[in-house]
Coordinates of C-alpha atoms in Angstrom, one line a residue:
M15 CA 31.6 -15.2 -7.9
V16 CA 34.4 -13.6 -10.0
R17 CA 37.6 -12.9 -8.2
M18 CA 39.3 -9.8 -9.5
E19 CA 42.6 -8.0 -8.7
Y20 CA 42.1 -4.1 -7.3
Q21 CA 43.3 -2.0 -9.6
P22 CA 42.7 1.9 -8.8
L23 CA 41.2 3.8 -12.0
L24 CA 42.2 7.5 -12.7
R25 CA 40.2 9.5 -10.2
G26 CA 38.0 11.8 -12.6
S27 CA 37.1 15.8 -12.3
S28 CA 36.2 17.0 -8.8
M29 CA 32.5 15.9 -7.3
R30 CA 29.7 17.9 -8.2
S31 CA 27.0 19.0 -5.6
K32 CA 24.4 18.2 -7.8
F33 CA 23.1 15.0 -9.8
P34 CA 25.1 13.5 -12.2
S35 CA 22.5 13.3 -14.8
W36 CA 18.9 13.2 -15.2
T37 CA 18.9 9.4 -15.5
L38 CA 19.7 9.0 -12.1
F39 CA 17.0 11.5 -10.5
L40 CA 14.8 9.7 -12.9
A41 CA 15.4 6.4 -11.8
V42 CA 15.1 7.3 -8.1
C43 CA 11.4 8.2 -9.4
A44 CA 11.4 4.9 -11.3
V45 CA 11.8 2.8 -8.4
G46 CA 10.1 5.0 -5.6
I47 CA 6.6 4.9 -7.1
G48 CA 6.3 1.2 -7.0
G49 CA 8.1 0.9 -3.6
T50 CA 7.7 2.9 -0.8
F51 CA 4.9 5.0 -2.4
Q52 CA 2.8 2.0 -2.3
Y53 CA 3.6 1.4 1.1
G54 CA 2.7 5.4 2.5
Y55 CA -0.7 4.8 -0.1
N56 CA -2.1 1.8 1.6
V57 CA -1.4 2.8 4.8
S58 CA -3.4 6.1 3.8
I59 CA -6.3 5.0 2.0
I60 CA -7.6 2.3 4.3
N61 CA -8.9 5.0 6.7
A62 CA -11.4 6.7 4.3
P63 CA -13.9 3.9 3.3
T64 CA -14.0 2.5 7.3
Q65 CA -17.7 2.8 7.3
H66 CA -18.3 1.8 3.7
I67 CA -16.8 -1.4 4.4
H68 CA -18.4 -1.4 7.6
R69 CA -21.6 -1.4 5.8
F70 CA -20.7 -4.1 3.2
L71 CA -19.7 -7.0 5.6
N72 CA -22.8 -6.5 7.4
E73 CA -24.8 -6.3 4.6
T74 CA -22.6 -9.3 3.1
W75 CA -23.6 -11.4 6.0
I76 CA -27.0 -10.6 6.1
S77 CA -27.1 -12.0 2.6
R78 CA -25.2 -15.1 3.4
Y79 CA -26.9 -16.1 6.6
H80 CA -30.2 -13.8 7.2
M81 CA -28.8 -12.5 10.4
E82 CA -27.0 -9.3 11.4
L83 CA -23.4 -9.2 12.4
S84 CA -22.7 -8.6 16.1
P85 CA -20.6 -5.6 16.9
D86 CA -18.1 -7.7 18.4
L87 CA -17.8 -9.8 15.4
L88 CA -18.1 -6.7 13.1
T89 CA -15.1 -5.2 14.9
F90 CA -13.2 -8.4 14.6
L91 CA -13.5 -8.6 10.8
W92 CA -12.4 -4.8 10.6
S93 CA -9.4 -5.6 12.8
V94 CA -8.5 -8.6 10.4
I95 CA -8.7 -6.7 7.4
A96 CA -6.7 -3.4 8.8
S97 CA -4.0 -5.5 10.7
I98 CA -3.6 -8.4 7.9
F99 CA -1.5 -5.9 5.9
S100 CA 0.8 -5.7 8.6
L101 CA 1.2 -9.4 8.6
G102 CA 1.4 -9.1 4.8
G103 CA 4.4 -6.4 5.1
L104 CA 6.4 -8.8 7.6
C105 CA 6.1 -11.9 5.4
G106 CA 7.2 -9.2 2.5
A107 CA 10.3 -8.3 4.5
L108 CA 11.4 -11.6 5.3
I109 CA 11.3 -12.5 1.5
G110 CA 12.8 -9.2 0.1
G111 CA 16.3 -9.5 0.7
S112 CA 16.4 -12.9 -1.0
M113 CA 14.7 -11.5 -4.3
A114 CA 16.8 -8.5 -4.1
I115 CA 19.9 -11.1 -4.5
R116 CA 18.5 -13.7 -6.7
L117 CA 16.5 -11.2 -9.4
G118 CA 18.6 -8.4 -8.7
R119 CA 16.9 -5.3 -7.4
K120 CA 15.7 -3.6 -10.5
G121 CA 14.2 -7.5 -11.3
A122 CA 13.1 -7.9 -7.3
L123 CA 11.0 -4.8 -7.9
L124 CA 9.3 -5.3 -11.3
M125 CA 8.5 -8.9 -9.8
N126 CA 6.6 -7.1 -6.7
N127 CA 4.3 -5.2 -8.9
I128 CA 2.6 -8.7 -10.0
I129 CA 1.4 -9.1 -6.3
A130 CA 0.0 -5.5 -6.3
V131 CA -1.8 -5.9 -9.3
L132 CA -3.1 -8.9 -8.2
A133 CA -3.8 -7.4 -4.8
A134 CA -5.8 -4.6 -6.9
I135 CA -8.0 -7.0 -8.9
L136 CA -9.1 -8.6 -5.5
M137 CA -10.0 -5.8 -3.8
G138 CA -11.9 -4.3 -6.4
I139 CA -14.0 -7.7 -7.3
S140 CA -14.5 -8.0 -3.5
F141 CA -17.6 -5.8 -3.3
P142 CA -19.7 -6.6 -6.7
T143 CA -19.1 -10.5 -5.8
G144 CA -20.1 -10.3 -2.4
L145 CA -17.0 -12.0 -0.7
F146 CA -15.4 -9.8 1.9
E147 CA -12.7 -12.8 2.0
L148 CA -11.0 -11.4 -1.3
L149 CA -10.5 -8.1 0.4
I150 CA -9.0 -9.9 3.6
V151 CA -6.5 -11.9 0.5
G152 CA -6.2 -8.6 -1.0
R153 CA -4.8 -6.3 1.7
F154 CA -2.7 -9.6 2.9
L155 CA -0.9 -9.2 -0.7
I156 CA -0.7 -5.6 -0.7
G157 CA 1.0 -6.2 2.3
I158 CA 3.6 -8.5 1.1
N159 CA 4.0 -6.0 -1.6
S160 CA 5.1 -2.7 0.7
G161 CA 7.0 -5.1 2.5
I162 CA 9.3 -5.9 -0.4
G163 CA 9.1 -2.6 -1.5
I164 CA 10.8 -1.1 1.7
C165 CA 13.3 -3.6 1.5
V166 CA 14.5 -3.3 -1.9
Q167 CA 13.9 0.3 -3.1
P168 CA 16.5 1.8 -0.5
L169 CA 19.2 -1.4 -1.3
Y170 CA 18.9 0.0 -5.0
I171 CA 18.9 3.9 -3.9
G172 CA 21.7 3.4 -1.7
E173 CA 23.7 1.4 -4.1
V174 CA 23.2 3.6 -7.5
A175 CA 24.1 7.0 -5.2
P176 CA 27.5 8.7 -5.3
K177 CA 29.1 8.9 -1.5
H178 CA 28.1 12.6 -1.6
L179 CA 24.7 12.2 -2.6
R180 CA 24.1 9.3 -0.6
G181 CA 22.0 10.7 2.4
G182 CA 19.7 13.1 -0.1
M183 CA 18.9 10.3 -2.8
A184 CA 18.4 7.6 0.0
M185 CA 15.9 10.4 1.6
G186 CA 13.9 9.5 -1.7
S187 CA 12.4 6.7 -0.1
S188 CA 11.2 8.4 2.8
I189 CA 9.8 11.6 0.2
F190 CA 8.2 9.0 -2.0
L191 CA 6.4 7.3 1.7
T192 CA 5.3 10.7 2.7
G193 CA 4.0 11.6 -0.7
G194 CA 2.3 8.4 -1.2
I195 CA 0.4 9.3 2.5
L196 CA -0.6 12.3 1.4
T197 CA -1.8 11.2 -2.4
G198 CA -4.1 8.6 -0.1
Q199 CA -5.6 11.1 1.9
I200 CA -6.2 13.4 -1.2
I201 CA -8.1 10.5 -3.0
G202 CA -9.9 9.3 -0.1
L203 CA -11.8 12.5 0.1
R204 CA -15.7 12.0 -0.6
E205 CA -15.7 14.3 -3.4
L206 CA -13.4 11.7 -5.2
L207 CA -12.9 8.0 -4.8
G208 CA -14.0 8.4 -0.7
G209 CA -17.9 7.9 -1.4
E210 CA -19.8 5.0 -0.8
M211 CA -19.9 4.0 -4.3
Y212 CA -16.7 4.1 -5.2
W213 CA -14.2 2.8 -2.3
P214 CA -13.8 -0.5 -4.2
L215 CA -12.1 1.9 -7.0
L216 CA -10.2 3.3 -4.0
L217 CA -8.5 0.2 -2.7
S218 CA -7.8 -0.9 -6.2
S219 CA -6.2 2.2 -7.4
S220 CA -2.8 0.8 -6.0
S221 CA -2.4 -0.9 -9.5
F222 CA -1.6 2.2 -11.0
P223 CA 1.5 2.8 -9.4
A224 CA 2.3 -0.6 -10.2
F225 CA 1.7 -0.1 -13.9
A226 CA 3.8 2.9 -13.7
Q227 CA 6.9 1.3 -12.3
L228 CA 6.2 -1.7 -15.0
L229 CA 6.4 0.7 -17.7
F230 CA 9.0 2.9 -17.0
L231 CA 11.7 0.9 -14.8
P232 CA 12.9 -1.3 -17.6
W233 CA 14.3 1.7 -19.5
F234 CA 16.9 2.0 -16.4
P235 CA 20.1 -0.2 -15.4
E236 CA 20.6 -2.4 -12.5
S237 CA 22.2 -1.5 -9.8
P238 CA 25.9 -1.3 -10.4
R239 CA 27.4 -2.2 -7.4
Y240 CA 25.0 -5.7 -7.6
L241 CA 26.1 -6.3 -11.3
L242 CA 29.9 -6.3 -10.4
I243 CA 30.0 -7.4 -6.5
D244 CA 27.4 -10.3 -6.6
R245 CA 27.5 -11.2 -10.8
G246 CA 31.0 -10.0 -11.3
D247 CA 29.7 -8.8 -14.1
E248 CA 32.5 -5.4 -14.7
L249 CA 31.3 -4.9 -18.1
S250 CA 27.7 -4.1 -17.4
C251 CA 28.9 -2.2 -14.3
A252 CA 30.8 0.1 -16.4
K253 CA 27.7 0.9 -18.9
A254 CA 25.4 1.5 -15.8
L255 CA 28.0 3.8 -14.0
K256 CA 28.1 5.6 -17.5
R257 CA 24.2 6.0 -17.9
F258 CA 23.9 7.3 -14.2
H259 CA 27.2 9.4 -13.7
G260 CA 28.2 10.6 -17.6
S261 CA 31.1 9.0 -19.0
L262 CA 33.2 11.8 -18.0
Q263 CA 32.3 11.2 -14.0
Y264 CA 32.1 7.5 -13.4
Q265 CA 35.4 6.5 -12.6
R266 CA 35.2 7.4 -9.2
E267 CA 32.2 5.0 -8.8
M268 CA 33.8 2.3 -10.6
E269 CA 37.0 3.0 -8.2
D270 CA 35.0 2.3 -5.2
I271 CA 32.9 -0.4 -6.4
Q272 CA 36.5 -2.5 -7.1
Q273 CA 37.7 -1.5 -3.7
E274 CA 34.5 -2.8 -1.8
C275 CA 34.8 -6.1 -4.6
F276 CA 38.4 -6.5 -3.7
A277 CA 37.6 -6.1 -0.2
L278 CA 35.1 -8.7 0.2
D279 CA 37.4 -11.3 -1.8
G280 CA 34.8 -13.4 -3.3
E281 CA 32.3 -13.3 -0.2
K282 CA 28.5 -14.3 -0.7
P283 CA 25.9 -12.6 0.6
R284 CA 25.2 -13.3 3.9
K285 CA 22.1 -14.9 5.5
P286 CA 20.0 -12.9 8.2
W287 CA 20.6 -15.3 10.9
Q288 CA 24.6 -15.2 9.9
L289 CA 25.0 -11.5 11.0
F290 CA 23.4 -12.4 14.6
T291 CA 26.9 -14.3 14.8
D292 CA 29.1 -12.0 13.1
R293 CA 31.2 -10.0 15.4
S294 CA 32.6 -7.8 12.9
V295 CA 28.8 -6.3 12.3
R296 CA 27.5 -6.7 16.0
W297 CA 27.2 -3.0 16.5
Q298 CA 25.6 -2.0 13.3
L299 CA 23.1 -4.8 13.9
I300 CA 22.0 -3.4 17.0
T301 CA 21.8 0.1 15.9
V302 CA 19.5 -0.9 12.7
I303 CA 17.0 -2.9 15.5
V304 CA 17.2 0.3 18.0
M305 CA 16.7 2.5 15.6
T306 CA 14.1 0.8 13.7
M307 CA 12.2 0.0 16.8
G308 CA 12.7 4.1 18.1
Q309 CA 11.2 5.0 14.9
Q310 CA 8.3 3.1 15.3
L311 CA 7.4 3.2 19.0
S312 CA 8.5 7.1 19.4
G313 CA 4.9 8.3 19.5
I314 CA 4.0 9.1 15.9
N315 CA 1.0 6.7 16.2
A316 CA -0.3 8.5 19.3
I317 CA -0.1 11.8 17.5
Y318 CA -2.4 11.0 14.6
F319 CA -5.0 8.9 17.2
Y320 CA -5.2 12.3 18.9
A321 CA -5.4 14.4 15.9
T322 CA -9.0 14.0 15.5
Y323 CA -9.9 14.6 18.7
I324 CA -7.8 17.9 18.9
F325 CA -9.0 19.1 16.3
E326 CA -12.5 19.0 17.3
Q327 CA -11.6 20.7 20.8
A328 CA -10.2 23.6 18.6
G329 CA -13.8 23.8 17.1
I330 CA -13.2 22.6 13.5
S331 CA -16.3 20.4 12.5
A332 CA -16.5 16.9 11.7
E333 CA -16.9 17.5 8.0
K334 CA -14.1 19.7 7.7
I335 CA -11.5 17.8 9.8
P336 CA -10.2 15.1 6.9
Y337 CA -9.2 18.3 4.7
V338 CA -7.2 19.3 8.0
T339 CA -5.7 15.9 8.4
L340 CA -4.8 16.5 5.0
G341 CA -2.3 19.1 6.8
T342 CA -0.3 16.2 8.5
G343 CA 0.3 14.6 5.5
A344 CA 1.6 17.4 4.2
C345 CA 3.6 18.2 6.8
E346 CA 5.6 15.0 6.9
C347 CA 6.3 15.1 2.8
L348 CA 7.6 19.0 3.4
T349 CA 10.1 17.7 5.9
A350 CA 11.1 14.9 4.0
L351 CA 11.9 17.1 1.3
T352 CA 13.5 19.3 3.9
C353 CA 15.5 16.5 5.4
G354 CA 16.8 15.6 1.8
L355 CA 18.1 18.5 1.2
L356 CA 19.7 19.1 4.3
I357 CA 21.0 15.9 5.2
D358 CA 24.4 15.7 3.0
Y359 CA 25.3 19.5 4.6
V360 CA 23.8 18.7 8.2
G361 CA 24.9 15.1 8.3
R362 CA 23.0 12.4 9.5
R363 CA 23.9 12.5 13.5
Y364 CA 22.8 16.1 13.7
L365 CA 19.0 15.6 12.1
I366 CA 18.2 12.2 13.9
I367 CA 19.8 13.7 17.1
G368 CA 18.0 16.9 16.8
G369 CA 14.3 15.2 15.3
Y370 CA 14.4 13.3 18.7
L371 CA 15.1 16.1 20.9
L372 CA 12.5 18.1 19.1
M373 CA 9.8 15.2 19.7
I374 CA 10.6 14.8 23.3
F375 CA 10.1 18.6 24.0
W376 CA 6.8 18.3 22.0
S377 CA 5.6 15.6 23.8
I378 CA 6.2 17.4 26.9
V379 CA 4.1 20.2 25.7
L380 CA 1.4 17.9 24.4
T381 CA 1.3 16.1 27.7
F382 CA 0.4 19.7 29.7
S383 CA -1.9 20.9 27.1
L384 CA -3.7 17.7 27.0
T385 CA -4.0 17.6 30.7
Y386 CA -6.0 21.5 30.6
Q387 CA -7.5 21.2 27.2
E388 CA -10.9 22.3 29.0
L389 CA -9.5 24.9 31.1
Y390 CA -8.6 27.5 28.8
S391 CA -10.2 28.3 25.3
W392 CA -6.5 28.8 24.0
V393 CA -5.2 25.8 25.3
P394 CA -6.4 23.4 22.2
Y395 CA -4.5 25.7 19.4
V396 CA -1.5 24.8 21.6
S397 CA -2.2 20.9 21.2
M398 CA -3.0 21.6 17.7
T399 CA 0.0 23.2 17.1
S400 CA 2.5 20.6 19.0
I401 CA 0.9 18.1 16.9
F402 CA 2.2 19.6 13.6
A403 CA 5.5 20.4 15.3
F404 CA 5.6 16.5 16.3
I405 CA 4.9 15.7 12.7
L406 CA 8.0 17.8 11.8
S407 CA 10.1 16.8 14.1
F408 CA 9.9 13.2 13.2
G409 CA 10.1 13.8 9.4
L410 CA 13.2 15.5 10.3
G411 CA 14.9 13.0 12.0
P412 CA 13.7 9.3 12.6
G413 CA 11.4 9.5 10.1
G414 CA 13.8 9.8 7.3
I415 CA 17.4 9.2 8.6
T416 CA 16.8 5.2 10.0
N417 CA 16.2 3.9 6.7
T418 CA 19.1 6.2 5.0
L419 CA 21.7 4.5 7.8
T420 CA 20.5 1.1 7.3
A421 CA 22.1 1.4 3.6
E422 CA 25.1 3.1 4.8
L423 CA 26.0 0.7 8.0
F424 CA 26.5 -2.5 6.1
I425 CA 29.0 -3.5 3.0
Q426 CA 27.2 -5.1 -0.2
S427 CA 27.6 -8.9 1.1
S428 CA 25.7 -8.1 4.3
R429 CA 23.1 -5.5 3.3
P430 CA 19.8 -7.5 1.8
A431 CA 20.4 -9.2 5.1
A432 CA 20.4 -6.0 7.3
Y433 CA 17.4 -5.2 5.4
M434 CA 15.3 -8.2 6.1
I435 CA 16.4 -7.9 10.1
G436 CA 15.3 -4.3 9.8
G437 CA 12.0 -5.0 7.9
T438 CA 11.0 -7.6 10.2
I439 CA 11.7 -5.6 13.1
S440 CA 9.8 -2.6 11.8
W441 CA 6.4 -4.6 10.7
I442 CA 6.7 -6.5 14.3
S443 CA 6.5 -3.0 16.4
F444 CA 4.4 -1.4 13.6
F445 CA 1.9 -4.4 14.6
T446 CA 2.6 -4.8 18.1
I447 CA 2.2 -0.7 18.9
G448 CA -1.2 -1.2 16.5
M449 CA -2.5 -3.9 19.2
L450 CA -1.3 -2.5 22.4
F451 CA -1.6 1.4 21.4
P452 CA -5.5 1.3 22.4
F453 CA -4.5 -0.3 25.8
I454 CA -2.2 2.2 26.4
V455 CA -4.2 5.5 25.8
K456 CA -7.2 4.0 27.8
G457 CA -5.0 3.2 30.5
L458 CA -2.4 6.1 30.6
K459 CA -4.9 8.5 28.4
Q460 CA -3.0 11.7 27.7
Y461 CA 0.2 10.4 30.3
C462 CA 1.0 8.1 27.2
F463 CA 3.5 10.5 25.9
L464 CA 5.6 10.2 28.7
V465 CA 6.4 6.7 27.6
F466 CA 7.3 7.7 24.4
L467 CA 9.3 10.6 25.8
L468 CA 11.4 8.0 27.7
E469 CA 11.4 6.0 24.9
C470 CA 12.7 8.6 22.5
S471 CA 15.2 9.8 25.2
L472 CA 16.9 6.7 25.0
V473 CA 17.2 6.2 21.3
A474 CA 18.6 9.1 21.0
A475 CA 21.2 8.8 23.8
F476 CA 21.8 5.6 22.2
I477 CA 22.8 7.4 19.3
F478 CA 25.0 10.0 20.2
L479 CA 27.3 7.4 22.0
V480 CA 27.6 5.1 19.3
I481 CA 26.8 6.1 15.9
P482 CA 29.6 7.9 13.8
E483 CA 29.0 10.7 11.4
T484 CA 28.6 9.0 8.0
K485 CA 28.4 11.7 5.7
N486 CA 30.6 11.7 2.6
K487 CA 31.9 8.1 3.8
S488 CA 32.5 5.1 1.7
F489 CA 30.8 1.8 2.9
L490 CA 34.5 0.3 3.6
E491 CA 35.2 3.8 5.8
I492 CA 31.7 3.4 7.6
K493 CA 32.8 0.0 8.4
K494 CA 36.5 0.8 9.7
E495 CA 34.6 3.4 11.9
F496 CA 32.8 0.6 13.6
H497 CA 35.8 -1.4 14.2
K498 CA 36.5 -0.2 17.4
L499 CA 33.2 -0.7 18.9
N500 CA 32.8 -4.4 17.4
F501 CA 36.8 -5.6 18.5
G502 CA 37.3 -3.3 21.4
G503 CA 40.4 -1.3 20.2
K504 CA 42.1 0.2 17.3
N505 CA 45.1 -1.7 18.0
K506 CA 43.5 -5.4 17.2
E507 CA 43.7 -5.5 13.8
K508 CA 45.4 -8.6 13.9
E509 CA 42.4 -10.3 15.6
T510 CA 40.2 -8.8 12.8
E511 CA 42.2 -10.3 10.0
L512 CA 42.1 -13.7 11.8
Y513 CA 38.4 -13.1 13.0
E514 CA 37.4 -12.3 9.0
R515 CA 39.2 -15.2 7.4
R516 CA 37.8 -17.5 9.8
Q517 CA 34.8 -16.0 8.6
L518 CA 35.5 -16.5 5.2
H519 CA 36.8 -20.0 5.7
D520 CA 33.1 -21.1 7.2
E521 CA 31.7 -19.7 4.1
F522 CA 33.6 -21.7 1.9

């Protein structure tokens, strides 16, 4: 690590509220198409060929063992194919931060596409070879790809964004994720690749976003913060900033990065387990854990579970339900775009707390409407409205702001480890709710939304009491906001300084 003396640069002209350059906008698109887009796309496309894969499993079993699969074994094999994606995502989250440190943010994303291409090949040839084991391995690998992408993409975007646009640009992760879900729903229609003859092509189509990123991302610079703070390459950092912000506007960002580099004083990137013992990031870490669990356990999965039933009760035929379901994907995509436009004006706190409060309200409405679903002919339409409103509320708050705040609450040395922890918590919560949710619904039926209502209330209260507004603040300014929580008072600078010196001494 190269140590440098901090020398402020002359400030450029006043900040502009639009993208400083097309290069910055296109870089966000280049990282998004092979990052969170892959996650949303692969979560979505597995739903369309469910019956076709069941038939493939049964036919393969008969050809091998001359007997039909038992219903229990068929359910087990399908559960493995569906859920091993989460296990792969967990593995990807565990290695994503390390890859981002060793290979760089851009290098990690490019290397990640090799995993996606290999996964697509294995899933594509599983049907013609009659080996459903390849389908399982392919789903595991594409899960690893998604876990790495969710970890590294927000790192890159958060580090290249100017602070006055950081919220809107960080929402690019959610925009591409919801765009991936919607694209998967469209491609999975039976008129396209959702038919019985084309489902192997549907699963292997995840190679196209990978090839797109391999084609476009190399043309864009590495993260300037990574170049200066992690590599000590000031010249490459300046070149990258000039491409992203223009030769007349880059000085402000350069000064901000130099300030952070000077404050770190050569501190090396931290390991995930080191954050748990670091008092200076205690409440930031608690915040990430609470918000990540809150996002996954908020009830959004219950909404999708009940969607088909509610649509049927509203009189929509089974053949038309997949097209109505496109509306749920479109709602998520629309709210991600709306949140991206509002986040740097309204602020993070108002959006995420407001999103949770609206989800609480619609959970109450949905509980009542599901309880009296069959008493009045108009009640199913109230339920259907509640589903779309709940999805809109989720996308406006928890769905988009959570990843944005994870990037903002930590400085450069702790950020990759924080994303590894957040990603691990997210995938474990995703897997847990997938395993327990059927039992929750079976036991509580429509009253399961009262459980999610309580969870949303607790998370909203935590955010209100703990998390400060981060809009238009540098990473160092946000760190100072948490100083009082982490050290118990504003007048303990000496204690803080001594503690941080001990931490640096331990590092070396």
